[in-house]
Amino acid sequence: DIQMTQSPSSLSAFVGDRVTITCRARQSISSYLNWYQQKPGKAPKLLIYAASSLQSGVPSRFSGSGSGTDFTLTISSLQPEDFATYYCQQSYSTPRTFGLGTKVEIK
Amino acid sequence: QVQLQESGPGLVKPSETLSLTCTVSGDSMSSYYWSWIRQPPGKGLEWIGYIYYDGSTHYNPSLKSRVTMSLDTSKNQFSLRLSPVTAADTAVYYCARDITAEGSYYYYMDVWGEGTTVTVSS
């Protein structure tokens, strides 16, 4: 299994802040990396696929970058509706594996 | 617009079988993979496995000995069976469509059901 490590596990930020979340794969996964947002009691929602492609309907303040083993999700200007938990997930091989999540909270 | 909806018992006894169905509406099941994912209370996401529209399957090795997936394209449904269950199988279970970007092999889960809570308890 490919282990995915996210950091930080949680962060506090103000509305308007630039936020960066990192995800590291234990081995190279090329660009087979997806990002999801999950709000309490809701299903995950796809934000970014193939490391940097923005899913249709997702605001452009979300962006993804990286390849190989190191990836980042950036929120350029944090909005109230962005407070949630974010997960990375690799689709390079099965079993698909997720990071443990990064909880973004209001400061 | 594609929608997925999980259904099944919310309470299962230890050592028995968990059975869930996901109903797909708004699109055909053809040419896609269909996944099951679960999330124990307060924890992260675990991929259980997927089934292709032709019926081929791939399961997480950690669950492989207990998992069976099937599909019925005539009803636009796919199903999960997990047996035998223990308290550690208590979780929210999600179904999702696993799709590739056109012309690529980049897979991602773009549509999810709302999830169904399954508790394993006597």
Short mmCIF file of C-alpha atoms in Angstrom, two decimals:
data_model
loop_
_atom_site.label_atom_id
_atom_site.label_comp_id
_atom_site.label_asym_id
_atom_site.label_seq_id
_atom_site.Cartn_x
_atom_site.Cartn_y
_atom_site.Cartn_z
CA ASP A 1 0.00 0.00 0.00
CA ILE A 2 1.16 3.56 -0.71
CA GLN A 3 1.10 5.57 2.50
CA MET A 4 -0.02 9.18 2.20
CA THR A 5 1.11 11.67 4.85
CA GLN A 6 -0.60 15.04 5.22
CA SER A 7 0.59 18.03 7.17
CA PRO A 8 -0.42 19.77 9.21
CA SER A 9 -3.14 17.62 10.77
CA SER A 10 -4.98 20.82 11.68
CA LEU A 11 -4.59 24.55 11.27
CA SER A 12 -6.33 27.73 12.29
CA ALA A 13 -6.62 30.63 9.88
CA PHE A 14 -8.48 33.87 9.31
CA VAL A 15 -10.90 34.54 6.51
CA GLY A 16 -8.82 35.92 3.67
CA ASP A 17 -5.66 34.03 4.58
CA ARG A 18 -3.65 32.00 2.11
CA VAL A 19 -3.60 28.39 3.25
CA THR A 20 -1.32 25.59 2.10
CA ILE A 21 -1.71 21.90 2.91
CA THR A 22 0.92 19.37 1.97
CA CYS A 23 0.68 15.70 1.11
CA ARG A 24 3.59 13.32 0.73
CA ALA A 25 3.54 9.88 -0.82
CA ARG A 26 5.86 7.15 0.40
CA GLN A 27 6.82 6.42 -3.22
CA SER A 28 6.51 8.29 -6.49
CA ILE A 29 2.94 8.49 -7.75
CA SER A 30 3.56 10.79 -10.71
CA SER A 31 0.50 13.10 -10.79
CA TYR A 32 -2.02 10.50 -9.62
CA LEU A 33 -3.14 12.65 -6.70
CA ASN A 34 -6.60 13.95 -5.84
CA TRP A 35 -7.86 16.36 -3.18
CA TYR A 36 -11.24 16.22 -1.46
CA GLN A 37 -13.05 18.53 0.93
CA GLN A 38 -15.32 17.12 3.62
CA LYS A 39 -17.65 19.08 5.86
CA PRO A 40 -19.13 17.56 9.04
CA GLY A 41 -21.86 15.03 8.31
CA LYS A 42 -21.34 15.30 4.56
CA ALA A 43 -19.72 13.20 1.87
CA PRO A 44 -16.31 14.18 0.53
CA LYS A 45 -16.33 16.52 -2.45
CA LEU A 46 -13.74 16.37 -5.21
CA LEU A 47 -11.71 19.58 -5.56
CA ILE A 48 -8.61 18.71 -7.57
CA TYR A 49 -7.70 15.68 -9.68
CA ALA A 50 -4.48 14.67 -11.40
CA ALA A 51 -2.59 16.85 -8.92
CA SER A 52 -3.50 20.19 -10.49
CA SER A 53 -6.74 19.96 -12.48
CA LEU A 54 -9.62 21.89 -10.97
CA GLN A 55 -12.89 19.96 -10.87
CA SER A 56 -15.74 21.65 -12.66
CA GLY A 57 -17.67 24.02 -10.40
CA VAL A 58 -14.90 24.36 -7.81
CA PRO A 59 -13.86 27.97 -7.10
CA SER A 60 -10.58 29.09 -8.64
CA ARG A 61 -9.14 30.02 -5.23
CA PHE A 62 -8.37 26.31 -4.89
CA SER A 63 -5.27 25.07 -6.67
CA GLY A 64 -3.05 22.01 -6.55
CA SER A 65 0.54 21.41 -7.49
CA GLY A 66 3.28 18.82 -7.29
CA SER A 67 4.33 15.53 -8.79
CA GLY A 68 6.30 12.50 -7.72
CA THR A 69 6.06 12.37 -3.94
CA ASP A 70 5.28 15.93 -2.83
CA PHE A 71 2.02 17.77 -3.40
CA THR A 72 0.27 20.88 -2.14
CA LEU A 73 -3.28 22.18 -1.99
CA THR A 74 -3.52 25.95 -1.78
CA ILE A 75 -6.50 28.09 -0.92
CA SER A 76 -5.56 31.57 -2.07
CA SER A 77 -8.05 33.49 0.06
CA LEU A 78 -9.86 31.45 2.69
CA GLN A 79 -13.63 31.90 2.72
CA PRO A 80 -16.08 31.02 5.52
CA GLU A 81 -17.40 28.05 3.55
CA ASP A 82 -13.88 26.58 3.25
CA PHE A 83 -13.66 25.54 6.87
CA ALA A 84 -13.62 21.77 6.56
CA THR A 85 -11.33 18.75 6.50
CA TYR A 86 -9.22 18.16 3.42
CA TYR A 87 -7.96 14.76 2.26
CA CYS A 88 -5.44 13.78 -0.37
CA GLN A 89 -5.81 10.44 -2.15
CA GLN A 90 -3.57 8.57 -4.55
CA SER A 91 -4.90 6.74 -7.61
CA TYR A 92 -1.52 5.48 -8.83
CA SER A 93 -2.21 1.97 -7.61
CA THR A 94 -4.67 -0.09 -5.66
CA PRO A 95 -5.59 -0.08 -2.91
CA ARG A 96 -6.47 3.57 -3.25
CA THR A 97 -5.20 5.29 -0.12
CA PHE A 98 -6.04 8.56 1.59
CA GLY A 99 -4.11 10.86 3.85
CA LEU A 100 -5.41 11.23 7.40
CA GLY A 101 -6.81 14.65 6.68
CA THR A 102 -6.15 18.29 7.53
CA LYS A 103 -8.80 20.10 9.51
CA VAL A 104 -9.02 23.81 8.70
CA GLU A 105 -10.58 25.82 11.51
CA ILE A 106 -11.51 29.44 12.08
CA LYS A 107 -9.02 31.58 14.00
CA GLN B 1 -26.75 14.99 -13.28
CA VAL B 2 -25.52 11.73 -11.80
CA GLN B 3 -26.64 10.92 -8.26
CA LEU B 4 -25.81 8.02 -5.99
CA GLN B 5 -27.84 6.79 -3.02
CA GLU B 6 -26.81 4.15 -0.51
CA SER B 7 -29.37 1.94 1.19
CA GLY B 8 -29.33 -0.90 3.66
CA PRO B 9 -29.71 -1.81 7.34
CA GLY B 10 -28.28 0.64 9.84
CA LEU B 11 -27.66 -2.02 12.47
CA VAL B 12 -25.90 -5.34 11.98
CA LYS B 13 -25.06 -7.93 14.63
CA PRO B 14 -21.47 -9.08 15.13
CA SER B 15 -20.50 -12.10 12.99
CA GLU B 16 -23.35 -11.41 10.57
CA THR B 17 -23.35 -9.89 7.07
CA LEU B 18 -23.42 -6.21 6.17
CA SER B 19 -25.28 -5.66 2.90
CA LEU B 20 -25.55 -2.31 1.17
CA THR B 21 -26.82 -1.19 -2.22
CA CYS B 22 -25.97 1.93 -4.18
CA THR B 23 -28.51 3.15 -6.71
CA VAL B 24 -27.22 5.22 -9.62
CA SER B 25 -29.52 7.76 -11.22
CA GLY B 26 -29.00 10.19 -14.06
CA ASP B 27 -26.51 8.13 -16.07
CA SER B 28 -25.62 4.67 -17.24
CA MET B 29 -23.21 2.52 -15.25
CA SER B 30 -21.25 1.68 -18.39
CA SER B 31 -17.55 2.48 -18.72
CA TYR B 32 -17.05 3.46 -15.11
CA TYR B 33 -15.64 1.97 -11.95
CA TRP B 34 -17.89 2.06 -8.90
CA SER B 35 -16.27 2.28 -5.49
CA TRP B 36 -17.14 1.75 -1.87
CA ILE B 37 -15.39 3.81 0.81
CA ARG B 38 -15.97 3.86 4.55
CA GLN B 39 -15.23 6.22 7.42
CA PRO B 40 -15.25 5.04 11.05
CA PRO B 41 -16.56 7.59 13.56
CA GLY B 42 -14.09 10.47 13.94
CA LYS B 43 -11.56 8.87 11.60
CA GLY B 44 -10.34 9.10 8.02
CA LEU B 45 -11.41 7.48 4.78
CA GLU B 46 -10.74 3.87 3.82
CA TRP B 47 -11.22 2.57 0.28
CA ILE B 48 -12.96 -0.82 0.33
CA GLY B 49 -12.81 -1.63 -3.36
CA TYR B 50 -14.43 -1.10 -6.72
CA ILE B 51 -16.36 -2.96 -9.35
CA TYR B 52 -16.17 -2.24 -13.06
CA TYR B 53 -19.28 -2.13 -15.22
CA ASP B 54 -18.26 -5.49 -16.73
CA GLY B 55 -18.38 -7.05 -13.25
CA SER B 56 -14.65 -7.29 -12.59
CA THR B 57 -13.63 -6.32 -9.08
CA HIS B 58 -10.66 -5.14 -7.07
CA TYR B 59 -10.72 -5.18 -3.29
CA ASN B 60 -8.55 -3.68 -0.58
CA PRO B 61 -6.29 -6.54 0.59
CA SER B 62 -7.06 -5.61 4.20
CA LEU B 63 -10.71 -6.57 3.63
CA LYS B 64 -10.47 -8.91 0.65
CA SER B 65 -11.31 -12.11 2.52
CA ARG B 66 -14.60 -10.62 3.75
CA VAL B 67 -15.78 -8.46 0.85
CA THR B 68 -17.96 -9.21 -2.16
CA MET B 69 -19.17 -6.64 -4.66
CA SER B 70 -21.71 -7.15 -7.39
CA LEU B 71 -23.74 -5.06 -9.79
CA ASP B 72 -27.04 -5.14 -11.61
CA THR B 73 -26.86 -2.80 -14.59
CA SER B 74 -30.51 -3.42 -15.45
CA LYS B 75 -31.43 -1.78 -12.12
CA ASN B 76 -28.51 0.69 -12.16
CA GLN B 77 -27.34 -0.66 -8.82
CA PHE B 78 -24.20 -2.06 -7.31
CA SER B 79 -23.82 -3.76 -3.95
CA LEU B 80 -21.43 -4.46 -1.11
CA ARG B 81 -21.40 -7.45 1.20
CA LEU B 82 -19.02 -7.65 4.16
CA SER B 83 -18.95 -10.79 6.29
CA PRO B 84 -18.45 -11.54 9.05
CA VAL B 85 -18.55 -8.11 10.69
CA THR B 86 -17.16 -6.89 14.01
CA ALA B 87 -17.50 -3.63 15.91
CA ALA B 88 -14.50 -2.34 13.93
CA ASP B 89 -16.71 -2.29 10.83
CA THR B 90 -18.93 0.39 12.35
CA ALA B 91 -18.66 3.33 9.96
CA VAL B 92 -20.34 5.60 7.46
CA TYR B 93 -20.28 3.78 4.13
CA TYR B 94 -20.11 5.76 0.89
CA CYS B 95 -20.48 4.71 -2.69
CA ALA B 96 -18.77 6.74 -5.40
CA ARG B 97 -18.18 6.86 -9.13
CA ASP B 98 -14.53 6.36 -10.07
CA ILE B 99 -13.82 8.08 -13.35
CA THR B 100 -10.86 8.97 -15.55
CA ALA B 101 -10.12 12.26 -17.19
CA GLU B 102 -10.75 11.77 -20.91
CA GLY B 103 -7.72 10.41 -22.68
CA SER B 104 -5.83 9.72 -19.46
CA TYR B 105 -5.43 7.17 -16.71
CA TYR B 106 -5.93 9.68 -13.91
CA TYR B 107 -8.68 8.17 -11.81
CA TYR B 108 -10.70 10.16 -9.31
CA MET B 109 -14.00 9.84 -7.45
CA ASP B 110 -16.16 12.64 -8.77
CA VAL B 111 -19.64 11.74 -7.53
CA TRP B 112 -20.40 10.42 -4.05
CA GLY B 113 -23.51 9.23 -2.30
CA GLU B 114 -24.50 10.97 0.92
CA GLY B 115 -23.37 8.00 2.97
CA THR B 116 -25.15 5.56 5.24
CA THR B 117 -24.24 4.81 8.84
CA VAL B 118 -23.82 1.17 9.76
CA THR B 119 -23.42 0.18 13.39
CA VAL B 120 -22.26 -3.28 14.35
CA SER B 121 -23.69 -4.17 17.73
CA SER B 122 -25.62 -6.93 19.40
#
